[in-house]
Amino acid sequence: MEMVSCSTQEMLSNLPENILEDILSRLSTRDVVRTSVLSTMWRYKWISVPHLIFSDECIPISAGSLGHDKLVKIVYHVLLLHRGPVVTFKISSLQLQSCSEIDSWMLYLSFNTVKEFKLQISKPERHNIPPCLFSFTQLIHLILVGCIIELPVTFQGFSCLKSLGFQKVTLSNATLERLVSTCPQLEMLKLVDIDGPTHIELSNPKLKYLTISGKFIDICLKDLTSLVSADFYATNAAHPDQQRTINITNILSSVLGIQKLVMQGWFLQSLVIDDVPRRLPSTYDHLKSISFSLNVEDMKEILVAICLLNSSPNLQEVEILIWGNREFAIVPVMDLQEAKDQLGCTFNKLRVVTMSKLLGMEFELELVKFILANSPMLERMNISPAIIGIGNVLAFFKKLLTFKRASPQAEIVCSDLELDRAI
Amino acid sequence: MSSTKIFLKSSDDKTFEIDETAARASETLKNIIDGGCLDGVIPLPNVSSNILPKVIEYCKKHGGDNGSSKKIANGGVDKDKEILPDYDEEEDKREKVRVDELKKWEEEYMDFDQQVLYDLMLAANYLHIKGLLDLTVEKAASMIRGRTPDQIRENFNINSDFTPEEEEEMILIEDEWDDEWAFD
């Protein structure tokens, strides 16, 4: 009987080892270390928890500007007392600066079995990654923020690595290409604001998810036969003199299985070529969702957008973010006839269309008209005008409501407060 | 799917009925069923009649679709893997509605006291019901996350058994807790 009452009293302490480990693995290292003062039984339980996660919440508020020093001290103490394998090591803090201690942690961890590693340096000075990180042979997830990467010549690739994320990382074209092509299990690659590469060639038959965001980079996708999702965001236009291979016909030529495509910022413009075809050489039957930002004052960009839509017969969702600026157009819109002639496809599976920041331009109306007339399954078209276009919004909507709808259940929903006020 | 009935006997000799498809949510029961050792009633000496109906309720909801229950259960756990895109090729509108409904169900289902939590964790562990174990373990973790040592002791009925000297040391540490870590 006493056993029973004891177990009900101290239920947490009496849980099977695997459950307790699971519970502790879900906590941040600060929460885990805190359990050491609960009771004698708990005093040293934390030291074998395989996940070490340090974040801003690890730094006492009172530390103020000494946050970095404090954090370094805490990591040192935890590593000193920790016993057993470390599977996860993550450190991300707004206070962490590049310092030599980071290299000693990595050296210490390189004798371990780290599967997930994240280092985030938030201060402007980037940290040079020591060669020992590249000997973490069991890595599955790697995220580096605010670092400089140079691969050791002996680097053989991470044989288990599944996801790789770089943000504010400085590296060369060659380093990036080598990393991507020497990780045979890599499924996810995320590059945000990287510095260095102006032209990258990515090749990896296992890669499924790709995100490239930041300054314009000339991208060449090769042998990405498994890619299902690509997300591009360019924060600036390609320089007119910049030599580039990227364009609408070759960006997608190797990714025939793609299901989701996002092209934001200036990315669509970077795909413009002299003679934009009506449709791409291949049809993208698996593409379900597409999202892009479009300069409606640029004829060339409009043609690229039409080419994409014409080549994607099975789209279910389309999202278009409109902006307009003649100055930034490669060929300013004069006459829309060419665009009207190019539009030619049926969206048999299209359910939801979202067009935001509409300016009241003629092409927007043409596109809405075309989509409504050629999407028999359409359920919803969400429209939200930009504030500056508000003047002619009423006329715009009057016209829009007269368009023929191929789908009897198609709704047009205006989701903008500004407009409610205008009407 | 056939809906063969399976009978489960709790540690205190009470018998409960469950559909075979629901029972398959448990790896342990699935192995017994597939092993052909079904001899009328499956005895579960580690699960009492207080907790077995709760386990059966979970299995009924999740029998036959382990995949999606796992997706939800992991939702809270994997949030640190920010590199993963929110995009899922399978996901569509209907799936979202279903997931939302399931989340709501789980919220109501998980409304119980610590004793039930403890027994459910043990039962889920013994019967190898991954989704249920994930749910209960996450709930236990949430009762420690960001709490003070006193709150944790209260949540789980932990008695501090330090010697008076140690106790003093611990109190000192606790007093400074907001500012410092234990080993400082």
XYZ file of C-alpha atoms in Angstrom:
607
model
C 0.000 0.000 0.000
C 2.783 2.360 0.875
C 4.335 1.838 -2.543
C 1.100 2.960 -4.159
C 0.721 6.102 -2.089
C 4.381 6.931 -2.731
C 3.953 6.544 -6.459
C 0.876 8.740 -6.530
C 2.683 11.345 -4.494
C 5.865 11.583 -6.446
C 4.478 10.576 -9.771
C 6.942 12.490 -11.909
C 9.990 11.055 -10.162
C 8.699 7.501 -10.520
C 8.009 7.578 -14.217
C 9.895 5.131 -16.421
C 13.243 6.502 -17.586
C 12.174 6.858 -21.240
C 9.098 8.960 -20.398
C 11.013 11.225 -18.049
C 13.700 11.719 -20.681
C 11.021 12.570 -23.228
C 9.521 15.189 -20.883
C 12.886 16.806 -20.162
C 13.814 16.761 -23.855
C 10.917 19.086 -24.586
C 12.180 21.793 -22.252
C 14.741 24.511 -22.765
C 18.042 23.955 -21.006
C 17.163 26.602 -18.471
C 13.996 24.754 -17.462
C 15.874 21.468 -17.366
C 18.688 22.783 -15.159
C 16.094 24.321 -12.843
C 14.819 20.847 -11.923
C 18.083 20.249 -10.031
C 16.744 22.073 -6.958
C 13.471 20.128 -6.726
C 14.751 17.293 -4.531
C 17.832 15.105 -4.030
C 16.522 12.699 -6.624
C 16.356 15.536 -9.122
C 19.741 17.017 -8.251
C 21.607 15.409 -11.160
C 18.821 14.215 -13.425
C 19.344 17.057 -15.867
C 22.988 16.318 -16.612
C 22.220 13.498 -19.004
C 19.462 15.229 -20.985
C 20.729 14.994 -24.578
C 19.252 18.275 -25.808
C 21.007 21.525 -24.959
C 19.047 24.557 -26.034
C 20.213 28.048 -25.120
C 18.186 31.095 -25.988
C 17.623 34.627 -24.729
C 15.516 33.274 -21.883
C 18.704 31.703 -20.507
C 20.159 35.136 -19.871
C 19.109 36.766 -16.608
C 17.405 40.102 -17.213
C 19.711 41.747 -14.685
C 22.733 40.932 -16.866
C 21.944 43.937 -19.076
C 24.803 44.631 -21.462
C 26.731 41.754 -19.924
C 24.290 39.307 -21.491
C 26.887 37.870 -23.816
C 29.400 37.155 -21.036
C 26.695 35.650 -18.901
C 25.498 33.368 -21.680
C 29.038 32.186 -22.464
C 29.524 31.362 -18.791
C 26.257 29.439 -18.642
C 27.096 27.345 -21.708
C 30.511 26.608 -20.259
C 29.015 25.407 -16.967
C 26.395 23.262 -18.621
C 28.939 21.606 -20.928
C 31.290 21.036 -17.985
C 28.667 19.222 -15.917
C 26.866 17.452 -18.730
C 27.335 13.717 -19.043
C 26.439 11.420 -21.882
C 25.708 12.111 -25.528
C 24.607 15.526 -26.767
C 22.133 15.070 -29.605
C 20.939 18.661 -29.947
C 22.967 21.791 -29.422
C 21.252 25.049 -30.233
C 22.293 28.496 -29.248
C 20.409 31.503 -30.514
C 20.455 34.766 -28.674
C 20.326 38.411 -29.592
C 23.263 38.955 -27.261
C 25.679 36.362 -28.563
C 28.789 37.740 -30.239
C 31.531 36.044 -32.142
C 34.116 34.811 -29.616
C 36.770 32.134 -29.255
C 34.689 30.206 -26.687
C 32.279 29.207 -29.454
C 35.107 27.316 -31.141
C 35.914 25.428 -27.946
C 32.269 24.363 -27.580
C 32.311 23.046 -31.121
C 35.578 21.240 -30.528
C 34.099 19.664 -27.405
C 30.924 18.699 -29.266
C 32.852 17.223 -32.189
C 33.674 14.239 -29.943
C 29.962 13.773 -29.466
C 27.025 12.564 -31.492
C 25.327 15.844 -32.368
C 22.456 15.423 -34.797
C 21.034 18.919 -34.630
C 23.213 22.006 -34.426
C 22.202 25.642 -34.506
C 24.393 28.655 -33.948
C 22.968 32.132 -34.215
C 25.243 35.135 -33.931
C 23.104 38.240 -33.947
C 25.814 40.878 -33.672
C 27.105 42.386 -36.938
C 30.526 40.766 -36.731
C 30.296 37.294 -38.211
C 31.858 34.232 -36.695
C 34.376 32.136 -38.621
C 33.200 28.551 -38.377
C 36.101 26.327 -37.269
C 36.893 23.250 -39.398
C 35.782 20.875 -36.612
C 32.097 21.560 -37.337
C 32.580 19.765 -40.640
C 33.551 16.607 -38.807
C 30.102 16.343 -37.142
C 29.375 13.296 -39.257
C 25.991 12.505 -37.714
C 24.376 15.897 -38.321
C 20.784 15.827 -39.552
C 19.844 19.495 -39.101
C 22.268 22.388 -39.378
C 21.399 26.066 -39.013
C 23.988 28.832 -39.011
C 23.176 32.514 -38.618
C 25.766 35.293 -38.776
C 28.733 33.138 -39.719
C 31.516 32.837 -42.285
C 31.977 29.430 -43.823
C 34.978 27.952 -45.512
C 35.032 24.233 -46.119
C 38.136 22.305 -45.168
C 39.697 20.621 -48.225
C 39.166 17.252 -46.585
C 35.393 17.754 -46.227
C 33.563 14.669 -47.470
C 29.987 15.885 -47.035
C 27.436 15.286 -44.268
C 26.103 11.855 -45.078
C 22.944 12.145 -42.915
C 22.144 15.850 -43.255
C 18.491 16.464 -44.115
C 18.055 20.175 -43.581
C 20.461 23.040 -43.991
C 19.742 26.680 -43.223
C 22.041 29.667 -43.662
C 21.121 33.209 -42.779
C 23.455 36.206 -42.958
C 26.205 33.791 -43.829
C 29.257 34.661 -45.921
C 30.480 31.919 -48.226
C 31.660 31.402 -51.788
C 29.784 29.960 -54.775
C 32.004 26.902 -54.686
C 31.471 26.272 -50.955
C 27.712 26.398 -51.278
C 27.609 24.180 -54.356
C 29.919 21.655 -52.752
C 27.868 21.566 -49.554
C 24.611 21.004 -51.423
C 25.972 18.353 -53.765
C 27.892 16.364 -51.113
C 24.977 15.817 -48.722
C 23.151 12.863 -50.290
C 20.149 13.008 -47.913
C 19.549 16.757 -48.093
C 15.827 17.495 -48.381
C 15.596 21.082 -47.288
C 17.748 24.071 -48.094
C 17.047 27.551 -46.858
C 19.297 30.470 -47.799
C 18.387 33.858 -46.390
C 20.477 36.986 -46.975
C 23.630 35.113 -47.803
C 26.693 37.051 -48.909
C 29.166 36.032 -51.537
C 27.530 34.013 -54.285
C 26.312 35.931 -57.349
C 25.667 32.809 -59.362
C 24.777 29.450 -57.850
C 24.201 26.098 -59.418
C 22.252 23.747 -57.187
C 22.204 20.056 -57.823
C 20.818 17.364 -55.531
C 18.296 14.736 -56.582
C 16.880 14.367 -53.047
C 16.142 18.038 -52.364
C 12.434 18.677 -51.750
C 12.177 22.163 -50.280
C 14.170 25.157 -51.430
C 14.047 28.716 -50.143
C 16.298 31.467 -51.454
C 15.683 34.938 -50.152
C 17.782 38.094 -50.232
C 19.757 40.084 -52.789
C 19.348 38.897 -56.366
C 21.413 35.798 -57.125
C 21.601 34.166 -60.511
C 20.225 30.704 -59.810
C 20.602 27.604 -61.883
C 18.686 24.523 -60.731
C 20.103 21.262 -61.997
C 18.945 17.758 -61.311
C 16.468 18.743 -58.591
C 14.081 15.991 -59.611
C 12.446 15.634 -56.168
C 11.795 19.318 -55.571
C 8.191 19.938 -54.463
C 8.420 23.444 -53.091
C 10.494 26.416 -54.202
C 10.314 29.810 -52.579
C 12.252 32.703 -54.110
C 12.387 36.256 -52.908
C 14.682 38.848 -54.474
C 15.045 42.137 -52.610
C 16.542 43.952 -55.600
C 16.486 43.763 -59.379
C 19.212 42.039 -61.333
C 21.753 44.582 -62.542
C 21.237 45.104 -66.297
C 24.933 44.422 -66.971
C 25.053 41.365 -64.780
C 25.624 38.262 -66.797
C 22.967 35.731 -65.919
C 21.633 32.385 -66.958
C 18.369 32.544 -65.032
C 15.214 33.039 -67.095
C 11.674 31.824 -67.372
C 12.465 28.869 -69.622
C 15.313 27.389 -67.616
C 14.468 28.149 -63.972
C 11.951 25.315 -63.853
C 13.362 23.035 -66.524
C 14.668 20.431 -64.043
C 11.879 20.560 -61.478
C 8.999 18.846 -63.217
C 7.433 17.568 -59.992
C 7.102 20.960 -58.344
C 3.903 21.505 -56.348
C 4.342 24.892 -54.764
C 6.077 27.896 -56.242
C 6.604 31.299 -54.660
C 8.308 34.173 -56.498
C 8.303 37.389 -54.537
C 9.979 40.777 -54.699
C 11.931 41.311 -57.920
C 12.218 37.662 -58.736
C 9.691 37.559 -61.570
C 11.480 40.411 -63.319
C 14.743 38.483 -63.217
C 13.083 35.796 -65.361
C 12.352 38.145 -68.268
C 13.878 37.291 -71.635
C 13.585 39.094 -74.967
C 11.026 36.785 -76.413
C 8.803 35.425 -73.655
C 7.144 32.218 -74.898
C 3.429 31.666 -74.557
C 4.047 28.623 -72.412
C 7.020 26.735 -71.032
C 8.558 23.756 -72.866
C 7.105 21.447 -70.197
C 3.722 21.401 -68.496
C 3.737 21.520 -64.708
C 0.937 19.095 -63.912
C 1.796 18.807 -60.205
C 1.917 22.512 -59.526
C -0.960 23.213 -57.139
C -0.080 26.552 -55.686
C 1.632 29.570 -57.147
C 2.305 32.941 -55.605
C 4.158 35.907 -57.100
C 4.468 39.656 -57.016
C 3.874 41.410 -60.298
C 4.674 44.872 -61.617
C 1.544 45.564 -63.700
C 3.278 48.448 -65.462
C 5.836 46.079 -66.962
C 4.750 44.301 -70.130
C 7.588 41.801 -69.961
C 6.765 40.788 -66.418
C 3.119 40.389 -67.336
C 4.117 38.054 -70.165
C 6.300 36.004 -67.814
C 3.380 35.680 -65.385
C 1.058 34.585 -68.190
C 3.629 32.062 -69.414
C 3.756 30.568 -65.902
C -0.035 30.398 -65.588
C -0.425 28.903 -69.077
C 1.987 26.116 -68.176
C 0.253 25.120 -64.933
C -3.097 23.499 -65.770
C -3.751 21.960 -62.338
C -3.364 24.994 -60.120
C -5.620 25.032 -57.072
C -4.465 28.274 -55.540
C -3.096 31.451 -57.082
C -1.889 34.433 -55.141
C -0.769 37.633 -56.838
C 0.632 40.639 -55.074
C 0.319 43.639 -57.377
C 2.607 46.614 -57.554
C 3.140 49.104 -60.313
C 5.992 51.325 -61.327
C 6.745 52.352 -64.892
C 10.244 53.492 -64.013
C 11.248 49.999 -63.003
C 9.612 48.338 -65.978
C 11.780 46.631 -68.574
C 9.151 47.425 -71.219
C 6.399 49.759 -69.958
C 2.849 48.678 -70.792
C 1.554 50.518 -73.858
C -0.931 48.163 -75.397
C -2.312 45.079 -73.682
C -3.226 43.241 -76.860
C -0.141 41.022 -76.747
C -0.956 39.982 -73.196
C -4.582 39.291 -74.059
C -3.473 37.139 -76.983
C -1.106 35.137 -74.805
C -3.693 34.278 -72.128
C -4.961 30.861 -73.065
C -5.579 28.084 -70.605
C -8.292 26.533 -68.485
C -7.890 26.140 -64.755
C -9.984 23.054 -64.115
C -8.917 22.716 -60.492
C -8.518 26.306 -59.425
C -10.376 26.952 -56.167
C -8.974 30.089 -54.593
C -7.473 33.206 -56.142
C -6.116 36.041 -54.069
C -5.120 39.323 -55.667
C -3.883 41.962 -53.309
C -2.931 45.625 -53.550
C -4.836 46.120 -56.778
C -4.210 49.475 -58.435
C -7.193 49.550 -60.776
C -5.070 48.917 -63.868
C -6.499 47.532 -67.067
C -4.436 44.357 -66.948
C -5.780 43.500 -63.497
C -9.299 43.601 -64.897
C -8.269 41.497 -67.892
C -6.698 38.902 -65.611
C -9.701 38.770 -63.274
C -12.017 38.462 -66.270
C -9.907 35.685 -67.748
C -9.655 33.706 -64.509
C -13.377 34.000 -63.765
C -14.259 32.856 -67.279
C -11.872 29.896 -67.305
C -12.047 28.403 -63.807
C -15.106 26.140 -63.552
C -14.319 25.040 -59.974
C -13.510 28.455 -58.536
C -14.841 28.918 -55.004
C -13.442 32.227 -54.006
C -11.674 35.225 -55.441
C -10.236 37.482 -52.777
C -9.544 41.019 -53.884
C -7.964 43.775 -51.902
C -7.125 47.136 -53.456
C -4.087 49.225 -52.618
C -4.912 52.433 -50.810
C -3.621 54.658 -53.606
C -5.887 53.023 -56.153
C -8.949 53.800 -54.080
C -10.197 56.640 -56.283
C -11.523 54.475 -59.077
C -12.279 51.441 -56.959
C -16.020 51.766 -57.300
C -15.884 51.846 -61.077
C -13.413 48.989 -60.995
C -15.747 46.833 -58.932
C -18.781 47.702 -60.975
C -16.969 46.360 -64.014
C -15.630 43.361 -62.186
C -19.066 42.261 -61.031
C -20.337 42.082 -64.605
C -17.759 39.459 -65.632
C -19.019 36.052 -66.583
C -18.134 33.331 -64.068
C -17.526 29.786 -65.282
C -18.053 28.488 -61.786
C -21.581 28.869 -60.404
C -20.328 28.936 -56.812
C -17.554 31.479 -57.347
C -17.636 34.232 -54.743
C -15.848 37.542 -55.021
C -14.719 38.700 -51.634
C -13.302 42.089 -50.967
C -11.146 41.928 -47.889
C -10.092 45.470 -47.321
C -11.303 47.855 -44.679
C -10.325 50.859 -46.757
C -12.704 49.749 -49.437
C -15.604 49.275 -47.038
C -15.193 52.859 -46.123
C -14.972 53.932 -49.773
C -18.232 52.220 -50.698
C -12.659 -2.480 -42.779
C -14.257 -5.136 -40.653
C -15.302 -4.049 -37.207
C -14.395 -7.146 -35.231
C -14.825 -6.587 -31.529
C -11.890 -7.057 -29.198
C -12.219 -7.446 -25.442
C -9.725 -5.923 -23.041
C -9.482 -6.908 -19.374
C -8.227 -4.321 -16.896
C -5.959 -5.063 -13.929
C -9.008 -5.158 -11.651
C -10.759 -7.731 -13.836
C -13.235 -5.555 -15.667
C -13.831 -6.223 -19.356
C -14.120 -3.501 -22.007
C -15.048 -3.742 -25.663
C -13.206 -2.024 -28.510
C -13.333 -2.211 -32.323
C -10.350 -3.884 -33.900
C -9.648 -0.832 -36.083
C -9.518 1.371 -32.972
C -7.360 -1.121 -31.078
C -4.787 -0.922 -33.858
C -3.871 2.577 -32.675
C -1.884 0.678 -30.036
C 1.287 -1.009 -31.313
C 1.080 -3.552 -28.491
C -2.525 -4.535 -29.279
C -1.800 -4.498 -33.008
C 1.009 -7.007 -32.513
C -1.224 -9.254 -30.408
C -3.991 -9.109 -33.044
C -1.592 -9.700 -35.960
C 0.174 -12.438 -34.021
C -3.100 -14.354 -34.022
C -2.957 -14.845 -30.259
C -6.461 -13.526 -29.847
C -8.022 -15.737 -27.244
C -11.225 -13.894 -26.589
C -9.983 -11.421 -24.034
C -6.664 -9.563 -23.913
C -5.531 -9.103 -20.291
C -3.900 -5.765 -19.490
C -2.430 -6.244 -16.002
C -0.888 -2.759 -16.001
C -4.012 -0.762 -16.829
C -6.797 -0.227 -14.321
C -10.514 0.115 -15.062
C -10.267 3.783 -14.108
C -8.003 4.610 -16.989
C -8.831 2.012 -19.648
C -12.046 3.746 -20.870
C -9.998 6.942 -21.343
C -7.442 5.014 -23.409
C -10.211 3.403 -25.464
C -11.739 6.828 -26.089
C -8.431 7.982 -27.573
C -8.051 4.870 -29.729
C -11.587 5.236 -31.078
C -10.786 8.745 -32.228
C -7.441 7.830 -33.747
C -7.758 4.195 -34.825
C -6.668 3.743 -38.421
C -4.978 7.112 -38.904
C -1.841 7.302 -36.870
C -0.258 9.689 -39.338
C -2.437 12.703 -38.735
C -2.622 12.285 -34.987
C 1.143 12.302 -34.964
C 1.200 15.492 -36.977
C -0.867 17.286 -34.371
C 0.869 15.820 -31.381
C 4.193 16.962 -32.756
C 2.896 20.415 -33.529
C 3.918 21.788 -30.196
C 7.198 19.951 -30.079
C 8.798 20.740 -33.383
C 8.155 24.440 -33.284
C 11.827 25.046 -32.872
C 12.545 23.567 -36.263
C 11.797 26.888 -37.904
C 13.559 25.816 -41.028
C 10.726 23.481 -41.913
C 8.299 25.120 -44.298
C 4.690 25.285 -43.178
C 3.786 23.824 -46.504
C 2.668 20.230 -46.651
C 1.919 18.634 -49.975
C -1.003 16.610 -48.596
C -2.624 19.484 -46.884
C -5.751 21.008 -48.262
C -8.743 22.833 -46.930
C -10.680 19.785 -45.762
C -7.627 18.460 -43.991
C -7.308 21.760 -42.131
C -10.901 21.595 -40.937
C -10.367 18.028 -39.802
C -7.161 18.947 -37.975
C -8.854 21.884 -36.255
C -11.696 19.658 -35.132
C -9.229 17.086 -33.812
C -7.286 19.754 -31.940
C -10.455 20.893 -30.246
C -11.287 17.328 -29.343
C -7.811 16.848 -27.880
C -8.157 19.983 -25.806
C -11.330 18.661 -24.203
C -9.931 15.163 -23.907
C -6.824 16.420 -22.080
C -8.791 18.170 -19.366
C -8.016 16.018 -16.303
C -5.977 16.008 -13.089
C -2.353 14.974 -12.528
C -3.187 11.470 -11.353
C -4.995 10.716 -14.613
C -2.113 12.276 -16.538
C 0.347 10.007 -14.770
C -1.743 6.873 -15.350
C -2.378 7.782 -18.979
C 1.344 8.299 -19.634
C 2.063 4.847 -18.203
C -0.784 3.224 -20.151
C 0.230 4.911 -23.412
C 3.812 3.834 -22.841
C 2.818 0.244 -22.038
C 0.393 -0.032 -24.957
C 2.716 1.863 -27.339
C 0.210 4.503 -28.419
C 2.595 7.103 -29.769
C 0.086 9.895 -30.292
C -1.303 9.593 -26.777
C 2.156 9.418 -25.260
C 3.149 12.559 -27.176
C 0.073 14.414 -25.960
C 0.489 13.466 -22.313
C 4.244 13.986 -22.220
C 3.810 17.423 -23.772
C 1.241 18.264 -21.115
C 3.658 17.203 -18.371
C 6.419 19.292 -19.980
C 4.116 22.318 -20.087
C 3.679 21.969 -16.307
C 7.443 22.498 -15.841
C 8.162 24.998 -18.629
C 8.886 28.448 -17.209
C 7.656 27.506 -13.694
C 9.432 28.191 -10.419
C 10.722 25.200 -8.420
C 7.856 25.680 -5.927
C 5.268 25.603 -8.680
C 6.796 22.452 -10.149
C 6.874 20.775 -6.716
C 3.246 21.673 -6.242
C 2.238 20.511 -9.734
C 3.758 17.092 -9.211
C 3.645 16.660 -5.415
C 7.408 16.602 -5.110
C 8.751 16.892 -1.565
C 12.063 18.588 -1.152
C 14.138 16.054 0.789
C 17.341 18.010 1.151
C 19.183 18.058 4.501
C 18.785 21.332 6.412
C 22.182 22.482 5.116
C 21.364 21.596 1.549
C 17.925 23.089 1.967
C 19.496 26.376 2.930
C 21.725 26.248 -0.111
C 18.742 25.479 -2.325
C 16.713 28.305 -0.816
C 19.579 30.650 -1.553
C 19.699 29.428 -5.098
C 15.945 29.716 -5.450
C 15.987 33.235 -4.084
C 18.417 34.257 -6.744
C 16.669 32.214 -9.355
C 15.284 34.968 -11.441
C 18.731 36.391 -11.750
C 21.059 33.463 -11.766
C 21.261 29.891 -12.768
C 21.569 27.132 -10.187
C 25.312 26.703 -10.409
C 26.234 30.322 -10.179
